[in-house]
XYZ file of N, CA, C and O in Angstrom:
612
model
N 0.658 -0.941 0.091
C 0.307 0.005 0.210
C 0.862 1.238 -0.130
O 1.484 1.521 0.783
N 0.662 1.687 -0.814
C 1.751 3.367 -0.986
C 0.900 4.549 -0.290
O -0.037 4.653 0.005
N 1.912 4.871 0.419
C 1.797 6.126 1.075
C 1.843 7.382 0.147
O 2.931 8.068 0.063
N 0.982 8.085 -0.230
C 1.248 9.146 -1.088
C 1.097 10.595 -0.578
O 0.466 10.742 0.495
N 2.137 11.651 -0.853
C 2.337 12.696 0.196
C 1.183 13.546 -0.919
O 1.440 13.875 -1.745
N 0.374 14.647 -0.149
C 0.391 15.685 -0.705
C 0.980 16.855 0.015
O 0.959 17.996 -1.368
N 2.011 17.005 0.437
C 2.695 17.914 0.396
C 3.950 16.885 0.608
O 4.193 16.343 1.313
N 4.872 17.333 -0.161
C 5.947 16.996 -0.453
C 7.312 16.357 0.476
O 7.305 17.570 1.670
N 7.090 15.497 1.509
C 7.984 15.019 2.385
C 9.464 15.905 2.255
O 9.887 16.107 3.738
N 10.138 15.917 1.217
C 11.384 16.407 1.336
C 11.023 18.503 1.645
O 11.926 18.773 2.481
N 10.130 18.429 1.216
C 9.554 19.769 1.265
C 9.304 20.071 2.976
O 9.596 21.067 3.438
N 8.832 19.437 3.722
C 7.824 19.313 5.064
C 9.652 18.927 5.848
O 9.754 19.819 6.964
N 10.458 18.380 5.048
C 11.652 18.171 6.310
C 12.622 19.511 6.414
O 13.413 19.206 7.162
N 12.244 19.960 5.177
C 12.973 21.396 5.158
C 12.854 22.274 6.460
O 13.967 23.456 6.823
N 11.447 22.201 7.224
C 11.236 22.996 8.315
C 11.639 22.378 9.676
O 11.205 22.873 10.730
N 12.618 21.203 9.473
C 12.819 20.602 10.678
C 14.241 20.898 11.531
O 15.278 21.728 10.546
N 14.336 21.042 12.954
C 15.577 21.371 13.314
C 16.509 20.452 13.616
O 17.452 20.520 14.146
N 16.146 19.393 13.184
C 16.776 17.920 13.324
C 17.747 17.867 12.043
O 17.871 17.926 11.364
N 19.095 18.091 12.184
C 20.141 18.282 11.044
C 20.764 16.855 11.196
O 22.080 16.737 10.673
N 20.699 15.775 12.305
C 21.353 14.400 12.286
C 20.967 13.439 10.906
O 21.925 12.793 11.379
N 19.909 13.772 10.165
C 19.731 13.192 9.325
C 19.552 13.277 7.835
O 19.671 14.773 8.123
N 20.365 12.911 7.182
C 21.340 13.293 5.439
C 19.532 13.787 5.191
O 19.806 15.123 4.585
N 18.897 12.403 5.127
C 17.752 13.110 3.757
C 16.736 13.923 4.770
O 15.946 13.597 6.012
N 15.803 14.655 3.972
C 15.043 15.666 4.359
C 13.750 14.966 5.413
O 13.285 15.379 6.154
N 13.542 13.852 3.880
C 12.134 13.373 4.367
C 12.357 12.305 5.491
O 11.506 12.006 6.147
N 13.421 12.019 6.197
C 13.409 11.210 7.561
C 13.775 12.188 8.815
O 13.828 11.699 9.933
N 13.375 13.269 8.421
C 14.129 14.340 9.533
C 12.908 14.822 10.632
O 11.479 14.887 10.098
N 13.079 14.688 11.518
C 11.991 14.676 12.604
C 11.399 16.493 12.592
O 11.353 17.358 12.479
N 9.715 16.318 12.668
C 9.224 17.589 12.864
C 8.155 17.144 14.040
O 7.510 16.488 14.708
N 7.798 18.063 14.337
C 6.568 18.390 15.552
C 5.565 18.426 14.666
O 5.356 19.220 14.266
N 3.982 18.085 15.207
C 2.847 17.826 14.100
C 1.627 17.681 15.777
O 1.983 17.393 16.582
N 0.611 18.024 15.048
C -0.277 18.255 16.353
C -1.791 17.782 15.403
O -2.158 17.811 14.562
N -2.388 16.564 16.433
C -3.173 15.945 16.179
C -4.883 16.481 16.515
O -4.586 16.936 17.813
N -5.216 17.414 16.112
C -6.271 17.798 16.392
C -7.824 17.088 16.796
O -8.249 17.681 17.767
N -7.753 15.650 16.397
C -8.502 15.016 16.934
C -8.278 14.856 18.407
O -9.666 14.738 19.287
N -7.212 14.309 18.964
C -6.789 13.907 20.267
C -6.372 15.264 21.096
O -6.041 15.307 22.083
N -5.914 15.943 20.080
C -5.286 17.451 20.700
C -3.764 16.886 21.560
O -3.762 17.786 22.553
N -3.316 16.614 20.508
C -1.975 16.277 21.093
C -0.646 16.758 20.301
O -0.668 16.403 19.243
N 0.522 16.998 20.886
C 1.421 16.916 20.151
C 2.565 15.870 20.179
O 2.734 15.712 20.967
N 3.156 15.529 18.935
C 3.996 14.776 18.789
C 5.337 14.774 17.710
O 4.907 15.923 17.068
N 5.892 14.101 18.086
C 7.112 14.586 17.120
C 7.246 12.888 16.322
O 7.001 11.898 16.452
N 7.343 13.281 14.770
C 7.298 12.080 13.596
C 8.512 12.538 12.374
O 8.913 13.679 12.607
N 8.567 11.801 11.800
C 9.389 11.926 10.760
C 8.533 12.598 9.733
O 7.190 12.369 9.350
N 8.999 13.303 8.923
C 8.290 14.042 7.693
C 7.772 13.332 7.030
O 6.775 13.475 6.438
N 8.361 12.065 6.449
C 7.758 11.346 5.468
C 6.273 10.213 5.820
O 6.113 9.620 5.239
N 6.043 11.060 7.262
C 4.728 10.343 7.946
C 3.337 11.320 8.032
O 2.769 11.043 8.460
N 3.690 12.569 7.419
C 3.276 13.585 7.396
C 2.437 13.763 6.326
O 2.902 13.557 5.368
N 1.294 14.547 6.016
C 0.523 15.012 5.044
C 0.609 13.721 3.858
O 0.621 14.261 2.889
N 0.082 12.664 4.336
C 0.169 11.668 3.336
C -1.209 10.344 3.619
O -2.011 10.979 4.835
N -1.726 10.510 2.379
C -2.924 9.137 2.704
C -2.310 7.916 1.931
O -1.821 8.175 0.990
N -2.656 6.505 2.241
C -2.730 5.839 1.514
C -3.386 5.544 0.259
O -4.601 6.018 0.677
N -2.523 5.234 -0.623
C -3.627 5.040 -2.160
C -4.066 6.268 -2.699
O -5.086 6.172 -3.185
N -3.283 7.744 -2.270
C -4.403 8.729 -2.584
C -4.439 8.742 -4.272
O -5.328 9.301 -4.553
N -3.168 8.520 -4.681
C -3.208 8.712 -6.337
C -3.193 7.507 -7.074
O -2.560 6.952 -6.560
N -3.430 7.725 -7.953
C -3.613 6.664 -8.978
C -1.794 6.635 -9.731
O -1.111 7.578 -9.216
N -1.311 5.628 -10.116
C -0.223 5.712 -10.896
C 0.106 6.735 -11.590
O 1.328 7.136 -11.761
N -0.804 6.895 -12.428
C -0.704 8.171 -13.793
C -0.357 9.374 -12.743
O 0.572 10.221 -13.404
N -0.948 9.732 -11.986
C -1.209 11.321 -10.956
C 0.284 11.226 -10.361
O 1.295 12.007 -10.461
N 0.792 10.128 -9.983
C 2.306 10.668 -9.016
C 2.997 10.334 -9.545
O 4.200 10.955 -9.209
N 2.875 9.984 -10.980
C 4.479 10.409 -11.978
C 4.509 12.079 -12.084
O 5.578 12.421 -12.527
N 3.651 12.829 -12.194
C 3.764 14.075 -12.400
C 4.432 14.862 -11.485
O 4.470 15.861 -11.185
N 4.711 14.341 -10.016
C 5.271 14.912 -8.910
C 6.583 14.402 -9.229
O 7.317 14.413 -8.134
N 7.330 14.350 -10.667
C 8.593 13.803 -10.801
C 10.039 14.985 -10.083
O 11.111 14.233 -10.058
N 9.568 16.074 -10.016
C 10.411 17.193 -9.513
C 10.927 17.244 -8.254
O 11.545 18.199 -7.534
N 10.088 16.324 -7.527
C 10.189 16.430 -5.688
C 12.169 16.268 -5.154
O 12.134 16.840 -4.129
N 12.562 15.241 -5.911
C 13.572 15.283 -5.471
C 14.863 16.468 -5.459
O 15.662 16.654 -4.927
N 13.870 17.399 -6.594
C 14.848 18.498 -6.557
C 13.891 19.803 -5.724
O 15.041 20.877 -5.988
N 13.307 19.553 -4.761
C 12.480 21.080 -4.318
C 13.759 21.629 -3.353
O 14.108 22.740 -3.702
N 14.248 20.736 -2.788
C 15.467 21.304 -1.594
C 16.962 22.453 -2.399
O 16.475 23.805 -2.062
N 17.012 21.564 -3.304
C 18.215 22.584 -3.788
C 17.820 23.504 -4.675
O 18.554 24.948 -4.778
N 16.528 23.651 -5.533
C 15.735 25.209 -5.758
C 15.473 25.659 -5.137
O 15.466 27.308 -5.253
N 14.614 25.347 -3.959
C 14.584 26.606 -3.201
C 15.685 27.123 -2.206
O 15.663 28.385 -2.157
N 16.826 26.196 -2.326
C 18.092 27.142 -1.839
C 18.617 27.976 -2.783
O 19.101 29.196 -2.389
N 18.571 27.758 -3.584
C 18.844 28.432 -5.086
C 18.250 29.791 -5.407
O 18.734 30.725 -5.411
N 17.141 29.521 -5.048
C 15.955 30.834 -4.996
C 15.778 31.856 -3.960
O 16.299 32.968 -4.122
N 16.602 31.485 -2.659
C 16.601 32.119 -1.377
C 18.037 32.432 -1.397
O 18.184 33.910 -1.078
N 18.968 32.114 -2.147
C 20.612 32.752 -2.312
C 20.631 33.300 -3.623
O 21.473 33.761 -4.316
N 19.225 33.327 -4.398
C 19.237 34.576 -5.441
C 20.189 33.811 -6.783
O 20.925 34.672 -7.589
N 20.266 32.534 -6.726
C 21.045 31.892 -7.838
C 20.209 30.848 -8.451
O 20.717 30.007 -9.167
N 19.048 31.213 -8.841
C 18.535 30.264 -9.069
C 18.487 30.643 -10.919
O 18.524 31.480 -11.557
N 18.266 29.235 -11.662
C 18.184 29.407 -12.878
C 17.382 29.346 -13.484
O 16.079 28.528 -13.136
N 17.182 29.545 -14.756
C 15.837 28.856 -15.838
C 15.533 27.526 -15.585
O 14.233 27.611 -15.515
N 16.008 26.354 -15.430
C 16.270 25.575 -15.505
C 14.915 25.039 -14.264
O 14.204 23.879 -14.451
N 15.584 25.016 -12.722
C 14.889 24.829 -11.675
C 13.893 25.606 -12.121
O 13.299 24.860 -10.991
N 13.716 26.763 -12.239
C 12.597 27.563 -12.205
C 11.555 26.703 -13.110
O 10.452 26.492 -12.092
N 11.656 26.761 -14.266
C 10.252 25.942 -14.820
C 10.309 24.301 -14.503
O 8.914 24.102 -14.479
N 11.326 23.809 -14.296
C 11.053 22.641 -14.237
C 10.870 21.601 -12.696
O 10.207 20.563 -12.266
N 11.400 22.791 -11.763
C 10.907 22.392 -10.213
C 9.972 23.515 -9.599
O 8.883 23.036 -9.219
N 10.251 24.151 -9.505
C 9.107 25.634 -8.752
C 8.141 25.264 -9.069
O 7.416 25.724 -8.307
N 7.868 25.892 -10.314
C 6.477 26.048 -11.145
C 6.011 24.853 -10.861
O 4.512 25.204 -10.324
N 6.096 23.799 -11.321
C 5.111 22.606 -11.058
C 5.224 22.712 -9.740
O 3.856 22.017 -9.223
N 6.039 22.485 -8.511
C 6.114 22.503 -7.221
C 4.696 23.219 -6.623
O 4.219 23.094 -5.788
N 4.983 24.587 -7.081
C 3.437 25.551 -6.867
C 2.530 24.989 -7.340
O 1.553 25.091 -6.405
N 2.494 24.795 -8.251
C 1.292 24.175 -8.813
C 0.381 23.086 -8.156
O -0.577 22.891 -7.643
N 1.936 22.329 -7.756
C 0.838 20.902 -6.987
C 0.519 21.412 -5.662
O -0.470 20.286 -5.150
N 0.914 22.367 -5.164
C 0.392 22.660 -3.807
C -0.789 23.083 -3.810
O -1.941 23.138 -2.928
N -1.579 23.473 -4.977
C -2.576 23.804 -5.143
C -4.159 22.221 -5.333
O -5.006 22.837 -5.315
N -2.898 21.572 -5.898
C -3.817 20.698 -6.572
C -3.656 19.113 -5.874
O -4.500 18.474 -6.245
N -2.505 18.968 -5.080
C -2.114 17.853 -4.418
C -3.341 17.732 -3.373
O -3.358 16.577 -2.668
N -3.816 18.821 -2.332
C -4.230 18.086 -0.894
C -5.702 17.531 -1.074
O -6.827 17.904 -1.848
N -6.303 17.119 -0.048
C -7.414 16.712 -0.010
C -8.685 17.864 -0.543
O -9.479 17.066 -0.759
N -8.384 18.551 0.075
C -9.824 19.676 -0.025
C -9.472 20.061 -1.598
O -10.788 20.868 -1.865
N -8.700 20.038 -2.407
C -8.844 20.302 -3.967
C -10.318 19.735 -4.792
O -10.886 20.319 -5.289
N -10.316 18.466 -4.624
C -11.620 18.145 -5.090
C -12.973 18.345 -4.549
O -13.678 19.394 -5.505
N -13.274 18.956 -3.306
C -14.234 19.563 -2.743
C -14.272 21.131 -3.566
O -15.310 21.213 -3.855
N -13.268 21.486 -3.518
C -13.227 23.215 -3.976
C -13.700 23.063 -5.479
O -14.123 23.620 -6.065
N -12.643 21.766 -6.461
C -13.072 22.043 -7.707
C -14.661 21.821 -8.024
O -15.150 22.222 -8.894
N -15.322 20.889 -7.287
C -16.752 20.535 -7.392
C -17.181 21.719 -7.126
O -18.338 21.962 -8.260
N -16.934 22.062 -6.236
C -18.394 23.239 -6.237
C -18.095 24.471 -6.997
O -18.685 24.950 -7.310
N -16.637 24.657 -7.661
C -16.599 25.671 -8.584
C -17.416 25.101 -10.193
O -17.849 25.867 -10.966
N -17.181 23.989 -10.316
C -17.573 23.539 -11.728
C -18.854 22.566 -11.579
O -19.212 22.270 -12.675
N -19.294 21.876 -10.620
C -20.809 21.257 -10.774
C -21.704 21.594 -11.209
O -22.762 20.761 -12.273
N -21.986 23.137 -11.358
C -23.082 23.576 -12.211
C -22.766 23.627 -13.404
O -23.925 23.418 -14.145
N -21.764 23.951 -13.824
C -21.349 23.712 -15.497
C -21.268 22.513 -16.247
O -21.540 22.367 -17.025
N -20.668 21.506 -15.711
C -20.108 20.373 -15.850
C -20.369 19.215 -15.356
O -20.389 18.092 -16.289
N -21.310 18.969 -14.087
C -21.193 18.056 -13.814
C -19.937 17.502 -12.777
O -18.895 18.373 -13.285
N -20.348 16.335 -11.977
C -19.057 16.014 -11.402
C -18.758 14.866 -10.851
O -19.920 14.426 -10.303
N -17.792 13.697 -11.333
C -17.840 12.394 -10.436
C -16.771 12.509 -9.786
O -15.359 12.847 -10.655
N -16.718 11.956 -8.690
C -15.695 11.192 -8.029
C -14.458 10.713 -8.622
O -13.231 10.844 -8.481
N -15.284 9.493 -9.270
C -14.353 8.721 -9.869
C -13.021 9.201 -10.929
O -11.625 8.877 -10.994
N -13.670 10.580 -11.273
C -12.497 11.451 -12.315
C -11.737 12.104 -11.591
O -10.950 13.162 -12.122
N -11.360 12.309 -10.195
C -10.839 13.144 -9.554
C -9.478 13.537 -9.997
O -8.903 14.040 -9.835
N -8.372 11.888 -10.050
C -7.158 12.202 -10.560
C -6.855 13.129 -11.547
O -6.211 13.560 -11.925
N -7.824 12.434 -12.936
C -7.784 13.092 -14.189
C -7.849 14.780 -13.820
O -7.463 15.679 -14.694
N -8.976 15.051 -13.171
C -9.553 16.586 -13.159
C -8.096 17.012 -12.418
O -8.040 18.348 -12.656
N -7.453 16.286 -11.475
C -5.900 16.872 -10.894
C -5.130 17.572 -11.974
O -4.694 18.827 -11.689
N -5.115 16.353 -12.826
C -4.047 16.585 -14.115
C -4.173 18.189 -14.968
O -3.344 18.583 -15.052
N -5.478 17.562 -15.253
C -5.716 18.852 -15.894
C -6.045 20.543 -15.450
O -5.444 21.466 -15.804
N -6.506 20.335 -14.307
C -6.043 21.536 -13.011
C -4.821 21.741 -13.160
O -3.995 22.811 -13.332
N -3.670 21.088 -13.085
C -2.270 21.122 -12.807
C -2.131 21.722 -13.815
O -1.290 22.776 -14.120
N -1.815 21.371 -15.301
C -1.705 21.743 -16.154
C -2.164 23.167 -16.626
O -1.719 24.295 -17.333
N -3.597 23.497 -16.161
C -4.466 24.966 -16.662
C -3.646 26.351 -15.442
O -2.995 27.163 -15.906
N -2.808 25.456 -14.207
C -2.293 26.734 -13.669
C -0.667 26.667 -13.646
O -0.153 28.047 -13.477
N -0.262 25.777 -14.521
C 1.080 26.212 -15.037
C 1.751 27.603 -15.478
O 2.707 28.313 -14.975
N 0.864 27.842 -16.474
C 1.266 29.293 -17.382
C 0.832 30.379 -16.412
O 1.944 31.361 -16.141
N -0.608 30.865 -15.468
C -0.104 31.819 -14.508
C 0.677 31.815 -13.363
O 0.945 33.064 -12.841
N 0.977 30.435 -13.255
C 2.147 30.546 -11.628
C 3.741 30.890 -12.588
O 3.935 31.594 -11.662
N 3.658 30.754 -13.561
C 5.065 30.772 -14.621
C 4.790 32.441 -14.424
O 6.261 32.930 -14.410
N 4.128 32.962 -14.757
C 3.979 34.554 -15.057
C 3.791 35.369 -14.187
O 3.990 36.573 -13.921
N 3.470 34.489 -12.866
C 3.249 35.368 -11.998
C 4.332 36.352 -11.146
O 5.233 36.294 -11.557
N 3.907 37.221 -10.608
C 5.396 37.858 -9.684
C 5.103 37.654 -8.218
O 4.498 37.339 -7.370
N 6.532 36.587 -8.044
C 6.637 35.861 -6.959
C 7.594 37.136 -5.977
O 8.007 37.339 -6.170
N 7.177 36.868 -4.605
C 7.949 37.186 -3.832
C 8.598 36.328 -2.425
O 7.748 35.357 -2.263
N 9.917 36.175 -2.734
C 10.540 35.193 -1.397
C 10.921 35.875 -0.026
O 11.214 36.986 -0.023
N 9.818 35.177 1.069
C 10.172 35.718 2.001
C 11.072 34.780 3.032
O 10.456 33.185 2.953
N 12.323 34.874 3.673
C 12.334 33.769 4.533
C 12.588 34.503 5.873
O 13.192 35.566 6.624
N 12.266 33.805 6.756
C 12.746 34.272 7.919
C 13.588 32.726 8.837
O 13.758 31.482 8.625
N 14.258 33.112 9.928
C 15.258 32.405 10.402
C 15.786 32.585 12.022
O 15.200 33.857 12.300
N 16.226 32.392 12.850
C 16.304 32.414 13.971
C 15.715 31.313 14.908
O 15.493 30.131 14.204
N 16.028 31.979 16.402
C 15.803 30.100 16.970
C 14.469 30.680 18.201
O 14.977 30.749 19.144
N 13.681 31.796 17.337
C 12.515 32.278 18.082
C 12.001 30.705 18.978
O 11.960 29.892 17.884
N 10.844 30.895 19.824
C 9.682 30.046 20.204
C 8.625 29.323 19.312
O 8.679 30.375 18.851
N 8.540 28.155 19.159
C 7.446 27.794 18.407
C 6.149 28.028 18.963
O 6.112 27.505 20.095
């Protein structure tokens, strides 16, 4: 059973203070369970994921995930090149809008009066919406904000 992330584990791991692990996805993070109202620590690759969330075709769309950390570092350090921008950062930002569990509900509310909606096509709709968003996100005016320090969480 595949554990499919709707937020890439390598991106989540970049928020970790745990520098003892080499891979970002293996770093520890604090998470909060709203149901049990408990705070706990777990690895980034265990968060923001659902078993068998995507079919095989949709999962191939997230090809850029391994390049996210280096592309974000390049962006923050103002050393981003066109290839990183187009092949990693633009698809990454698009994916944040279509990967979440809330996406299908948002899309359904927006479109059901126009074209109807069937849950069985949610992965196809996710792919189409991803493609539709690429151009406006590429052309958008991006602002980079960075925070650092040892403040309390």
